Short mmCIF file of C-alpha atoms and ligand atoms in Angstrom, two decimals:
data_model
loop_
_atom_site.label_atom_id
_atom_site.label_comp_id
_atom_site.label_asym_id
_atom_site.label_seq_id
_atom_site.Cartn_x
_atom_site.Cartn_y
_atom_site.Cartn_z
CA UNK A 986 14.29 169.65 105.83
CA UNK A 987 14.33 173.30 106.50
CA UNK A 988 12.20 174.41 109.72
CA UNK A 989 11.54 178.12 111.46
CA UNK A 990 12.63 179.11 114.89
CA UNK A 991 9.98 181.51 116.41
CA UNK A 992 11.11 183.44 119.79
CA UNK A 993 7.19 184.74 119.56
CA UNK A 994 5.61 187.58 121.61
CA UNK A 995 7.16 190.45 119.75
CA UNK A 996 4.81 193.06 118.21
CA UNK A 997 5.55 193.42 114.67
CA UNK A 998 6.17 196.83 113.75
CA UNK A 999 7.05 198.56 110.29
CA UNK A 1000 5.97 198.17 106.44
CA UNK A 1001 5.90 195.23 104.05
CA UNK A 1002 4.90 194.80 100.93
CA UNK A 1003 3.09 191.52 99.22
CA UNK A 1004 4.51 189.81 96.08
CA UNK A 1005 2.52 188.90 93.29
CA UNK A 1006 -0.41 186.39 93.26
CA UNK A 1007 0.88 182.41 93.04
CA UNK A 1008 -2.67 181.20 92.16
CA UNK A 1009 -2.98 184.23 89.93
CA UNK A 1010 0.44 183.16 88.23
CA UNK A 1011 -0.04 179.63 87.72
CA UNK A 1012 -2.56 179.75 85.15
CA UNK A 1013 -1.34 182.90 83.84
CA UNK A 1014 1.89 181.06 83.19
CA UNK A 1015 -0.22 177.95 81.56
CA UNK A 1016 -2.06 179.73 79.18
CA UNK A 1017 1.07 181.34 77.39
CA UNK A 1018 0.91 177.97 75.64
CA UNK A 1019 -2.00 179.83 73.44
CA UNK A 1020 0.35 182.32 72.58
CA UNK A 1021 1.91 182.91 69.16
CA UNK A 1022 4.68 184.87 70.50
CA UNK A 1023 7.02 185.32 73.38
CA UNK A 1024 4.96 186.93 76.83
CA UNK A 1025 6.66 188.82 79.28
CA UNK A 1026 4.87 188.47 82.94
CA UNK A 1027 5.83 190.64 85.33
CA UNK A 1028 5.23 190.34 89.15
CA UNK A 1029 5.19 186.68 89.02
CA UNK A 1030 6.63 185.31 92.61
CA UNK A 1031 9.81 182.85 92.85
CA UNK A 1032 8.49 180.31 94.38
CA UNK A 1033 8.42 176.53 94.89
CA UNK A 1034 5.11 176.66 92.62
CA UNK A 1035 6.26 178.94 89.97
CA UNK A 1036 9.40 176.69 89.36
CA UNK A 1037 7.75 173.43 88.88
CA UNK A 1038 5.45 175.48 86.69
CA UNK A 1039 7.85 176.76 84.46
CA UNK A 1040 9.40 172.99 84.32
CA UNK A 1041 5.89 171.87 82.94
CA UNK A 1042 6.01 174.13 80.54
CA UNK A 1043 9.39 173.18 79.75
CA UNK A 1044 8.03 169.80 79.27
CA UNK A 1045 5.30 171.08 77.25
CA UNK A 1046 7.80 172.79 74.78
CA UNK A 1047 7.46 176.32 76.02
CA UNK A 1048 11.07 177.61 77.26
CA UNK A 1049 9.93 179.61 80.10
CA UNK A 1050 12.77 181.62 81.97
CA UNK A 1051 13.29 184.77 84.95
CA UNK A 1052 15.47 187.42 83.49
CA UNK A 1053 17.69 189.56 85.54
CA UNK A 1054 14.70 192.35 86.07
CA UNK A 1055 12.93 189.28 87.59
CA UNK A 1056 10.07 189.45 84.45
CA UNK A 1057 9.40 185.66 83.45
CA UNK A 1058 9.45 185.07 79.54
CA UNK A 1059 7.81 182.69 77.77
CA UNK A 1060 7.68 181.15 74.00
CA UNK A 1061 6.38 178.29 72.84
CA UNK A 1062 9.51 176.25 70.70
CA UNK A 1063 7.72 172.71 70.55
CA UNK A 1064 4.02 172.97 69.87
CA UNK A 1065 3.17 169.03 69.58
CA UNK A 1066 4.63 168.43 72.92
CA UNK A 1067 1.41 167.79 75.16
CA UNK A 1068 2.56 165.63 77.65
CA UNK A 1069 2.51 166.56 81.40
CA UNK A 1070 4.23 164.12 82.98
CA UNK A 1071 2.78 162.56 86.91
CA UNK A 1072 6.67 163.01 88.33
CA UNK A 1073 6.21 166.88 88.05
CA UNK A 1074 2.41 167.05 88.55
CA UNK A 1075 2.41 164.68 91.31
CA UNK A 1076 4.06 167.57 93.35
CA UNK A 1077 1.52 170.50 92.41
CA UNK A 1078 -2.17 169.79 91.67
CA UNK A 1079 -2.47 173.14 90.21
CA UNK A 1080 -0.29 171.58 87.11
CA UNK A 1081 -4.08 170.77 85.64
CA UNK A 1082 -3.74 174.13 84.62
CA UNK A 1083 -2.29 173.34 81.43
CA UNK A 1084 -5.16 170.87 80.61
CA UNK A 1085 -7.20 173.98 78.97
CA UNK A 1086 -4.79 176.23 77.08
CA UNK A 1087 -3.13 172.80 75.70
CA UNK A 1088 -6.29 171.51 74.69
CA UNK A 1089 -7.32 175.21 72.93
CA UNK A 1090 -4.49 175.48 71.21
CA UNK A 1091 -2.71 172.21 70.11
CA UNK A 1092 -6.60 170.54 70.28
CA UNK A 1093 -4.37 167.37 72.51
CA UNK A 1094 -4.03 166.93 76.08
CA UNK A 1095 -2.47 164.49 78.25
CA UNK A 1096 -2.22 165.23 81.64
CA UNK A 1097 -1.46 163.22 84.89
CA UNK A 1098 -4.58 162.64 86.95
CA UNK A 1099 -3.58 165.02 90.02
CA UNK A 1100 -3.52 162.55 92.99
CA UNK A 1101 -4.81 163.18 96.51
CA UNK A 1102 -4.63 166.22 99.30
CA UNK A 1103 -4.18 166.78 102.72
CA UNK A 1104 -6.94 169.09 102.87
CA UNK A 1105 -9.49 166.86 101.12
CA UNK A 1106 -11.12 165.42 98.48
CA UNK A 1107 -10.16 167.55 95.48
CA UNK A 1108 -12.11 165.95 92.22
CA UNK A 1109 -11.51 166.98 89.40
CA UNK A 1110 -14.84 166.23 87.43
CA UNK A 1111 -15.87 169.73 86.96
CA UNK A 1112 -13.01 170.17 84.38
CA UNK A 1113 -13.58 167.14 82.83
CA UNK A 1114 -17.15 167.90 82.45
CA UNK A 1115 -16.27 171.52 81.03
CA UNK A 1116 -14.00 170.41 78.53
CA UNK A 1117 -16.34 168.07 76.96
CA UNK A 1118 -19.00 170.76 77.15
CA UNK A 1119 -16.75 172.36 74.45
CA UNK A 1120 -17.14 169.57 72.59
CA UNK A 1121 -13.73 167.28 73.52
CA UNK A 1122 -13.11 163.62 74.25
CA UNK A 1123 -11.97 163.16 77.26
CA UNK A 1124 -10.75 159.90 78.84
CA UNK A 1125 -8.93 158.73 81.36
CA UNK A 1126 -6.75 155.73 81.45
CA UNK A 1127 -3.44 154.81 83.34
CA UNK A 1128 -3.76 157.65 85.19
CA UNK A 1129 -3.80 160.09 82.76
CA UNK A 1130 -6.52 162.51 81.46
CA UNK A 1131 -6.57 162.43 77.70
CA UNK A 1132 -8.47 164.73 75.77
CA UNK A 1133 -8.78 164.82 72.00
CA UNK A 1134 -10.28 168.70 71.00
CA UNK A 1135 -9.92 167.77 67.62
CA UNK A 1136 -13.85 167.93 67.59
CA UNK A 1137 -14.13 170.97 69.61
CA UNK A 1138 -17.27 173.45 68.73
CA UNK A 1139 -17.58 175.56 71.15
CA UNK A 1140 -20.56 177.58 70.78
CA UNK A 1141 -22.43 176.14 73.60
CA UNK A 1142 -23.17 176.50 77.50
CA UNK A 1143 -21.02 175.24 79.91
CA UNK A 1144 -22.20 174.80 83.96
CA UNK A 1145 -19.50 175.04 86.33
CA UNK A 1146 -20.88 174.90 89.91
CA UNK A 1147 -20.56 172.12 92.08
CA UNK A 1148 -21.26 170.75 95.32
CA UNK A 1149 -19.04 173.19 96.77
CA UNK A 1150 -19.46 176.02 94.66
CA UNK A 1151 -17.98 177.23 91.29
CA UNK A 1152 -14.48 175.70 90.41
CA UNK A 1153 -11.63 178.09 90.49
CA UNK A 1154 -8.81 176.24 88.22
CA UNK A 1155 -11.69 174.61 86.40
CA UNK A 1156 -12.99 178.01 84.97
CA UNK A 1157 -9.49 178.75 84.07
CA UNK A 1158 -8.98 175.79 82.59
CA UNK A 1159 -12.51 176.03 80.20
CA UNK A 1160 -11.87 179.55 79.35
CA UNK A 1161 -8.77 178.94 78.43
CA UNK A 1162 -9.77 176.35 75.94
CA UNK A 1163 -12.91 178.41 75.29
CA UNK A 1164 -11.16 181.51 74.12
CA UNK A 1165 -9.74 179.42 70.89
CA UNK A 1166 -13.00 177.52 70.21
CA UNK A 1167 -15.24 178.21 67.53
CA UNK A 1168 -18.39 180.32 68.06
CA UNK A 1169 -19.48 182.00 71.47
CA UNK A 1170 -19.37 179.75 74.79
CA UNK A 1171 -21.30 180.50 77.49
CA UNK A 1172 -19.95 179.33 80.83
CA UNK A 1173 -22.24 179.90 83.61
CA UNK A 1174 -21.59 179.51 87.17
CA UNK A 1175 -18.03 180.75 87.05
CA UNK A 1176 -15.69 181.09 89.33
CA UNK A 1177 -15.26 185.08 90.30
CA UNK A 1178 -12.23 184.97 92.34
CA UNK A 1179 -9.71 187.40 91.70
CA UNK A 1180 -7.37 184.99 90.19
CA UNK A 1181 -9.81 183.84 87.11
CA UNK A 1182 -10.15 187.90 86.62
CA UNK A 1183 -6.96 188.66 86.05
CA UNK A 1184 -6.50 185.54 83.61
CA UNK A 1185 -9.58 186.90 81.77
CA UNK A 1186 -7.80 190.16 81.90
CA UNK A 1187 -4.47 188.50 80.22
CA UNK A 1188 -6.59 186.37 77.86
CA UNK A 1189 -8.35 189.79 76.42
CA UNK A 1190 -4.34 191.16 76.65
CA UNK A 1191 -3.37 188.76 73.88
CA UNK A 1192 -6.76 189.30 71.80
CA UNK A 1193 -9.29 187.03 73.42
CA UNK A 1194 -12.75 188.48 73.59
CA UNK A 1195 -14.48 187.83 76.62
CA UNK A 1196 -18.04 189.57 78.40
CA UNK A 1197 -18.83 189.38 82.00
CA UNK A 1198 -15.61 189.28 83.28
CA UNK A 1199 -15.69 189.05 87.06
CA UNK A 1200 -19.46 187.51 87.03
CA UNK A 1201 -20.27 184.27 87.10
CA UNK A 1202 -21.42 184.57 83.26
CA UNK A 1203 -18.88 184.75 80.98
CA UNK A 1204 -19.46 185.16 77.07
CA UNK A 1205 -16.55 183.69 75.02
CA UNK A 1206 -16.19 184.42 71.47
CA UNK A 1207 -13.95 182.34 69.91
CA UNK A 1208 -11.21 183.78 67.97
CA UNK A 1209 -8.31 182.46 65.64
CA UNK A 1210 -5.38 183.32 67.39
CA UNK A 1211 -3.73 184.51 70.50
CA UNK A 1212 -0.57 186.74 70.39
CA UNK A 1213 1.59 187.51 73.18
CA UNK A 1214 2.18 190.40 75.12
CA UNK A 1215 3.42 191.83 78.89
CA UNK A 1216 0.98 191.55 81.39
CA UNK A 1217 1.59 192.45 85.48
CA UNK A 1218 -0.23 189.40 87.68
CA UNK A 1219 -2.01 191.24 90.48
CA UNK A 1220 -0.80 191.01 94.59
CA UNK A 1221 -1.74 188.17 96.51
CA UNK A 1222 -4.83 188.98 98.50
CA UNK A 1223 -4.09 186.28 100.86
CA UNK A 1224 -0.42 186.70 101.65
CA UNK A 1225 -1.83 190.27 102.22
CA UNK A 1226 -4.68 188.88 105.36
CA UNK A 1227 -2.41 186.41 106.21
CA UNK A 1228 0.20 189.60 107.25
CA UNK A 1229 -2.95 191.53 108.92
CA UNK A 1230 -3.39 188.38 110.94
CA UNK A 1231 -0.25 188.32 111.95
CA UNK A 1232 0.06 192.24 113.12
CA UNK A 1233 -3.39 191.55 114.98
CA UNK A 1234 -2.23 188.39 116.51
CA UNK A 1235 1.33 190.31 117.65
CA UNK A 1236 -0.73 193.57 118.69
CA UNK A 1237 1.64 195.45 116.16
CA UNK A 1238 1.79 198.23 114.09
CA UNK A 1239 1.65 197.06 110.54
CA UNK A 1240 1.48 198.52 107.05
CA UNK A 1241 1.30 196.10 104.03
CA UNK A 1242 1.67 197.74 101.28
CA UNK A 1243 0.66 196.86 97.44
CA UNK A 1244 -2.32 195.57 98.29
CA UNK A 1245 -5.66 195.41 96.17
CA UNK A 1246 -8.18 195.82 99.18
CA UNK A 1247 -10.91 195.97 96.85
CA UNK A 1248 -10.50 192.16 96.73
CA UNK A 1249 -10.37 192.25 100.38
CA UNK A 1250 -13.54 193.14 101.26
CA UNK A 1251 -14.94 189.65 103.55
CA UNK A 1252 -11.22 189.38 105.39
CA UNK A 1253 -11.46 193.23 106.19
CA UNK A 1254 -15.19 193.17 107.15
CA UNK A 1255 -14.03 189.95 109.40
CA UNK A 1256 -11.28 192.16 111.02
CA UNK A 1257 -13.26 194.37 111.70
CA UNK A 1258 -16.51 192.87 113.52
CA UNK A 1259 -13.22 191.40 115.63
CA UNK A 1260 -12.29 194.68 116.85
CA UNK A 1261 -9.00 194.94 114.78
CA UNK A 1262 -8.57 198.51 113.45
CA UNK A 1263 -7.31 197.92 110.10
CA UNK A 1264 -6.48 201.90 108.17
CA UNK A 1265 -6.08 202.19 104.46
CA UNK A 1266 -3.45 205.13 104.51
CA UNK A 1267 -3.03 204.97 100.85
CA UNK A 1268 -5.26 203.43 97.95
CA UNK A 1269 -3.12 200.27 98.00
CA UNK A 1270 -2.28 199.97 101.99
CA UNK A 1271 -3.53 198.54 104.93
CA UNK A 1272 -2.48 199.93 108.19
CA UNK A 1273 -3.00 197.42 111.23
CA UNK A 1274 -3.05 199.38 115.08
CA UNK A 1275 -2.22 197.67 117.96
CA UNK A 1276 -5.64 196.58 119.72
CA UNK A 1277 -6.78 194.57 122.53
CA UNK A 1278 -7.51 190.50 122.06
CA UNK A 1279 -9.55 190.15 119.18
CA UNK A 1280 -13.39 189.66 119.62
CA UNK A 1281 -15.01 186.31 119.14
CA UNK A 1282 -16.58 185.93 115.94
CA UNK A 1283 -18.72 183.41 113.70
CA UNK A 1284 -16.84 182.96 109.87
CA UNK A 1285 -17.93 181.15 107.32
CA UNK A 1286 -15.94 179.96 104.14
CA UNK A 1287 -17.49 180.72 100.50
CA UNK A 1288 -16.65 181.29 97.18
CA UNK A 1289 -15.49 185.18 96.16
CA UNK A 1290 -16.58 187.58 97.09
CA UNK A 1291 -17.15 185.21 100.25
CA UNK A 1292 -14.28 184.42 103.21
CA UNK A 1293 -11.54 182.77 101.42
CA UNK A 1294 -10.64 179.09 102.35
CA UNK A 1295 -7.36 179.97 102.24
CA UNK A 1296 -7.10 182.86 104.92
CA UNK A 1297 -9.49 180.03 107.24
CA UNK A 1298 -6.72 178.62 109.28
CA UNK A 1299 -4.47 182.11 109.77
CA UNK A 1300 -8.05 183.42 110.85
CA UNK A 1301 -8.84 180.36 113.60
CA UNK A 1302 -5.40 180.96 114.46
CA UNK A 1303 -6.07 184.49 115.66
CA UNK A 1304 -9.81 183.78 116.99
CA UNK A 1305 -8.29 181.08 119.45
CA UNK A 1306 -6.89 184.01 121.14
CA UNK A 1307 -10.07 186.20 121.19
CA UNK A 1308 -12.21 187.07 124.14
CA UNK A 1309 -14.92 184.66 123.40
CA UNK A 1310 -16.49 181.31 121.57
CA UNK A 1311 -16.50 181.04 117.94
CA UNK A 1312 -17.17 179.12 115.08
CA UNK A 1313 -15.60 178.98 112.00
CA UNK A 1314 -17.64 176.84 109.37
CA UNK A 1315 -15.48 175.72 106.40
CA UNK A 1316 -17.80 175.55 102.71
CA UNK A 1317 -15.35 175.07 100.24
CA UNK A 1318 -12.98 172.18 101.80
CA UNK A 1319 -14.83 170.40 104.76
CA UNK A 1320 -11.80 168.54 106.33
CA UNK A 1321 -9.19 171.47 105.79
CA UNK A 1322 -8.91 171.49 109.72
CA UNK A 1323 -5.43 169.38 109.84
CA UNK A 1324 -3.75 173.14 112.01
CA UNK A 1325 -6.83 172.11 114.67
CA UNK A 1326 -4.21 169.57 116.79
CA UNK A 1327 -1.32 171.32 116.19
CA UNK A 1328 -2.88 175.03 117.00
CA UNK A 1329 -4.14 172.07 120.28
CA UNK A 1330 -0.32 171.48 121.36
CA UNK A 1331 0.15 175.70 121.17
CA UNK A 1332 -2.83 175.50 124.09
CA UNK A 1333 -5.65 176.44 121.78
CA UNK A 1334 -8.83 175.52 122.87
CA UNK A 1335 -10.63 173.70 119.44
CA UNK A 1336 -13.05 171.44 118.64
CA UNK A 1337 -14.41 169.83 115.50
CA UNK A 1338 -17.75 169.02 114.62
CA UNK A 1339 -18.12 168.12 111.26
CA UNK A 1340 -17.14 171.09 109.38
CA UNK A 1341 -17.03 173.67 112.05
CA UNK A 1342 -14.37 174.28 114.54
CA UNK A 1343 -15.61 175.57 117.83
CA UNK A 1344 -13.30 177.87 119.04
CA UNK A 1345 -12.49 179.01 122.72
CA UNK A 1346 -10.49 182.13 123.28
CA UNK A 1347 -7.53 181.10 125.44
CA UNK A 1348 -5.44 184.07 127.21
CA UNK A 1349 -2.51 183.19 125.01
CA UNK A 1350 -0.55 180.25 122.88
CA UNK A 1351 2.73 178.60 124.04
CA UNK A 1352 5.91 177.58 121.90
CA UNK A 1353 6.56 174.45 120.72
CA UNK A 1354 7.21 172.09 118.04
CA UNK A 1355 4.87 171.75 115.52
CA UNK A 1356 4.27 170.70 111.80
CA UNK A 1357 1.86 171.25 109.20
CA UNK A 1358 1.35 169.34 105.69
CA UNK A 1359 -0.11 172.13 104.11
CA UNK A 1360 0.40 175.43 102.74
CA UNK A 1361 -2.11 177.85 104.42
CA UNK A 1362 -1.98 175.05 107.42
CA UNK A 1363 1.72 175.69 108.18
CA UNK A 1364 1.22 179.70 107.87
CA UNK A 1365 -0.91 180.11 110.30
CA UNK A 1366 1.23 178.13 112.40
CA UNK A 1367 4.20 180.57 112.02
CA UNK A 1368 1.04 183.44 112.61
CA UNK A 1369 0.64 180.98 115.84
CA UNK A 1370 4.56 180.84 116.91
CA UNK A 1371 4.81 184.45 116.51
CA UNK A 1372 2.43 185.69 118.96
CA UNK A 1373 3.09 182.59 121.72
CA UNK A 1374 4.87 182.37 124.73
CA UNK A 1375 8.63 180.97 124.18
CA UNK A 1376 9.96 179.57 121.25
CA UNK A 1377 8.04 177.62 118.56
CA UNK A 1378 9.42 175.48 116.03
CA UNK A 1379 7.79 174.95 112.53
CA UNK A 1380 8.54 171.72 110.99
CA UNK A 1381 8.53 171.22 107.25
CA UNK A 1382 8.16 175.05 106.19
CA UNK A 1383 8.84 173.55 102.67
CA UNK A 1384 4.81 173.76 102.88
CA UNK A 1385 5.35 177.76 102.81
CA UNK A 1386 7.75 177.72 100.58
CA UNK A 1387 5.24 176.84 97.91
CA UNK A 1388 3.37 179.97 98.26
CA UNK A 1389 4.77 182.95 100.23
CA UNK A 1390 7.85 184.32 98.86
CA UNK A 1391 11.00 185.24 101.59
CA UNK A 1392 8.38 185.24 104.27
CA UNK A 1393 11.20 184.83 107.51
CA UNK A 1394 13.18 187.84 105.73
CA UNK A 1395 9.47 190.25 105.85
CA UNK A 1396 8.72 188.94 109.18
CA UNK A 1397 12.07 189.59 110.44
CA UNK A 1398 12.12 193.18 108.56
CA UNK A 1399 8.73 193.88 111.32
CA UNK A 1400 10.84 192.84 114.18
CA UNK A 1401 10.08 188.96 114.68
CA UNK A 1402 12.58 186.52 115.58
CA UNK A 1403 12.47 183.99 113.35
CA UNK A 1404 14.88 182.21 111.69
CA UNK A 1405 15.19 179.06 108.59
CA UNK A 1406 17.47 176.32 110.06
CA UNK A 1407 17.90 172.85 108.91
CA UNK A 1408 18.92 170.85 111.63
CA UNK A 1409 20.03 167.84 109.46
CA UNK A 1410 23.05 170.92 107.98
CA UNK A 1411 23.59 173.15 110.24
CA UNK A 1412 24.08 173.94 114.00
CA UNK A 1413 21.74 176.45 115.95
CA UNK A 1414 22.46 179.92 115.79
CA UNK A 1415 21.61 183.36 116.87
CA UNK A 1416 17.85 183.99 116.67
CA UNK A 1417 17.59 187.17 114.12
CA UNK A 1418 17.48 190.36 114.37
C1 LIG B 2191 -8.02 176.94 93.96
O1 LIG B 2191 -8.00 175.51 93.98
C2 LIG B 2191 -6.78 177.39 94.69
N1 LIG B 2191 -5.62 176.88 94.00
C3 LIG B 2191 -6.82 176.91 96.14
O2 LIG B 2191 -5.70 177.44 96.82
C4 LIG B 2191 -8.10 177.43 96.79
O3 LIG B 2191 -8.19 176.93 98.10
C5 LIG B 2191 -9.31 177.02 95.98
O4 LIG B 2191 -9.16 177.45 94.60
C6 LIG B 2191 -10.63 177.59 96.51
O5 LIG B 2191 -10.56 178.99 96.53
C7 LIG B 2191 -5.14 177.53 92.94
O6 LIG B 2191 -5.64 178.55 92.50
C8 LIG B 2191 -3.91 176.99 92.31
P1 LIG B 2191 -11.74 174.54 93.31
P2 LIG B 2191 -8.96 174.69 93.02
O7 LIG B 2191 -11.71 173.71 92.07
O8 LIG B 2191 -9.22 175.43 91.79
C9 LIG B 2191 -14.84 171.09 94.50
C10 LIG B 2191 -3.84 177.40 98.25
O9 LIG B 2191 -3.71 177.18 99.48
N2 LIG B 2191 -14.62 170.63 93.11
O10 LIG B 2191 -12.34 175.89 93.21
O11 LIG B 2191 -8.40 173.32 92.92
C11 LIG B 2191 -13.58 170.95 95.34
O12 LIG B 2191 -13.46 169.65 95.85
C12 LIG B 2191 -4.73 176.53 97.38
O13 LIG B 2191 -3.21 178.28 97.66
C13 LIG B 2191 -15.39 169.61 92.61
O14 LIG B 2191 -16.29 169.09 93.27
O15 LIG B 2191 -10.27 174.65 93.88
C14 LIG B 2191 -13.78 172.01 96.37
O16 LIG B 2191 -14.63 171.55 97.38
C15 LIG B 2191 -5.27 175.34 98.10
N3 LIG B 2191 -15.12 169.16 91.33
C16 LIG B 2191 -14.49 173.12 95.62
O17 LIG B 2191 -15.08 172.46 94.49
C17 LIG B 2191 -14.15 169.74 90.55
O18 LIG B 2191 -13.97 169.31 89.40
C18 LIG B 2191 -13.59 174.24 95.15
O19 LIG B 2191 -12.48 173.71 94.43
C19 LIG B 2191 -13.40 170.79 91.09
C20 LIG B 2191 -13.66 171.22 92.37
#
């Protein structure tokens, strides 16, 4: 298993520039099963993710492939496959994305019940719930959700909040069956994240018709049919903090470049009541400046336009260095604290109380081993390694894999010294640059 070798305590210096959105892409990718016609994505991140994405589709008889200008096309060649199979979603939860879009347009659905989650209880109900809102049967039965839309009518309201807010793949999911539905659906509490824009965006691309796009009402007129077309899946907002972090943590001098910071606005505002001077030198850059230690600060998680759950653990990462006590509540995923002991061995001074972390600004963080079992978890671990004392070693980094694209090669563009080994292949080397 590939790891990362951190000699940490470098500033990082230079520019960088984010890739495309993975939770943007996912259901982007799923709902060109509604398409009559090939789509052409552009953007779209290689990642761990995407690839097991593109094999569901496979599965799902759409031939999905990355041509040589790195644009992923897709066409649907078998439209009565609609079986997603638990050996391919069993590795990515966010494989339920195909639950709506297979449901809206082949009106059949059977898709492995995603299984559990290191950070938490991750139901699935919502969805469930939504779908039949529209009007489907939905079972489930030897582990598999099946759902018959052969009934489907639309033309109703649909209520997506839940204990912990609205649903994020669960509004993509019932839009994407809603936007082939007869008559006008209603869903109310929708999710407003970023992510479920830019699907509505695509949706309307290929002739959906869709009101209140980026609110949490959204007015879905059903129409016949969904042609393709070429759509550009917007930058990952939280590859983008998670690089801020990391020039704040270092005390560098970073710009990251194609950046939306209007979907920035809580990580920015967070930065900033911390002391970090964060420029916008262009419409889509952030410029970080080298600072002081960061000042303590209280952060709670929410739902956009709220602090995102998944900068939470890159932000602890950087407060357990600050001059000061915080907190840092988490709303969306109570127990997603599994960095808390690990960011511990580093030196950190943490404590958990139920769903806060008290936090207690140390002078610094010291290398050494560590390992994460989740995606966010195990960046801000390499955010951690990079700014410690001595070398750190990040165990399993297949975790990152699934979500930040050639993040060692940007890092090491800025100046860190990091470097992918795996010990099991090959023998230590020279630590790059
Ligand atoms: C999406 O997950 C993201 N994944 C997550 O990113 C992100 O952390 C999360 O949204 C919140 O922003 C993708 O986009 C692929 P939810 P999702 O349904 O849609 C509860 C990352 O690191 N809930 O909005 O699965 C749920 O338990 C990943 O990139 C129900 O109660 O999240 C949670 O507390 C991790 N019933 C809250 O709602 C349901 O049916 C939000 O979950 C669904 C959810």
């Amino acid at each position: 298993m590939d790891q990362f070798v951190i000699e940490g305590g470098v500033p990082l210096r230079g520019e960088v520039t984010v890739s495309g959105a993975k939770n943007a892409a996912l259901p982007l990718l799923a709902a060109s099963i509604l398409a009559d016609g090939p789509c052409h994505f552009e953007g779209v991140p290689d990642l761990r993710d995407i690839r097991t994405m593109m094999r569901i589709l496979g599965e799902l008889g759409v031939e999905a492939e990355r041509l040589e200008d790195g644009t992923i096309r897709t066409e649907v060649t078998d439209p009565d496959r609609v079986r997603a199979p638990y050996e391919l979603v069993k590795t990515m939860r966010a494989s339920i994305c195909v639950l709506g879009p297979l449901l809206g347009r082949r009106r059949r659905a059977e898709v492995s019940f995603p299984g559990g989650c290191v950070i938490g209880p991750r139901p699935v109900d919502l969805h469930l719930g939504g779908m039949r809102a529209l009007g489907a049967r939905v079972e489930v039965a030897d582990g598999y959700i099946a759902a018959d839309g052969s009934g489907l009518t639309g033309g109703g309201d649909v209520y997506l909040g839940g204990p912990f807010g609205p649903t994020v793949t669960g509004t993509a999911n019932v839009l994407s069956a809603a936007v082939l539905s007869p008559g006008t659906t209603v869903i109310q509490s929708a999710a407003c994240e970023p992510e479920v824009v830019d699907l509505a965006r695509f949706l309307v691309a290929m002739g959906a018709k869709i009101e209140g796009i980026g609110s949490p009402t959204l007015h879905v007129r059903g129409v016949e049919r969904l042609t393709g077309c070429r759509y550009r899946v917007i930058s990952d907002r939280i590859e983008a903090g998670t690089l801020l972090c990391a020039a704040a943590m270092t005390e560098g001098d970073v710009t990251v470049r194609g950046v939306d910071p209007g979907t920035m606005t809580a990580p920015l505002a967070v930065l900033a009541r911390m002391g970090v001077s964060v420029e916008r030198p262009d419409e889509d850059a952030l410029r970080v400046r080298p600072g002081g230690r960061p000042k303590p600060l209280d952060i709670v998680t929410l739902p956009y336009p709220g602090f995102p759950t998944d900068l939470q653990a890159q932000f602890m990462t950087l407060l357990s260095v600050a001059a000061g006590n915080s907190f840092v509540t988490e709303k969306i995923y109570p127990e997603r604290f599994i960095h808390i002991s690990e960011l511990q061995r580093m030196g950190a001074h943490i404590r958990k109380e139920g769903p806060t972390a008290i936090v207690q600004g140390v002078d610094h963080l010291s290398g050494c081993p560590v390992m994460a079992s989740d995606l966010r978890a195990s960046a801000a671990l390499v955010v951690a390694g990079l700014a410690a004392r001595g070398t750190t070693t990040v165990e399993r980094v297949y975790h990152i894999d699934r979500g930040y694209e050639r993040i060692e090669e940007k890092l090491g563009a800025l100046g860190a010294r990091i470097r992918r080994e795996n010990p099991a292949r090959e023998p230590a080397g020279a630590l790059s640059p």
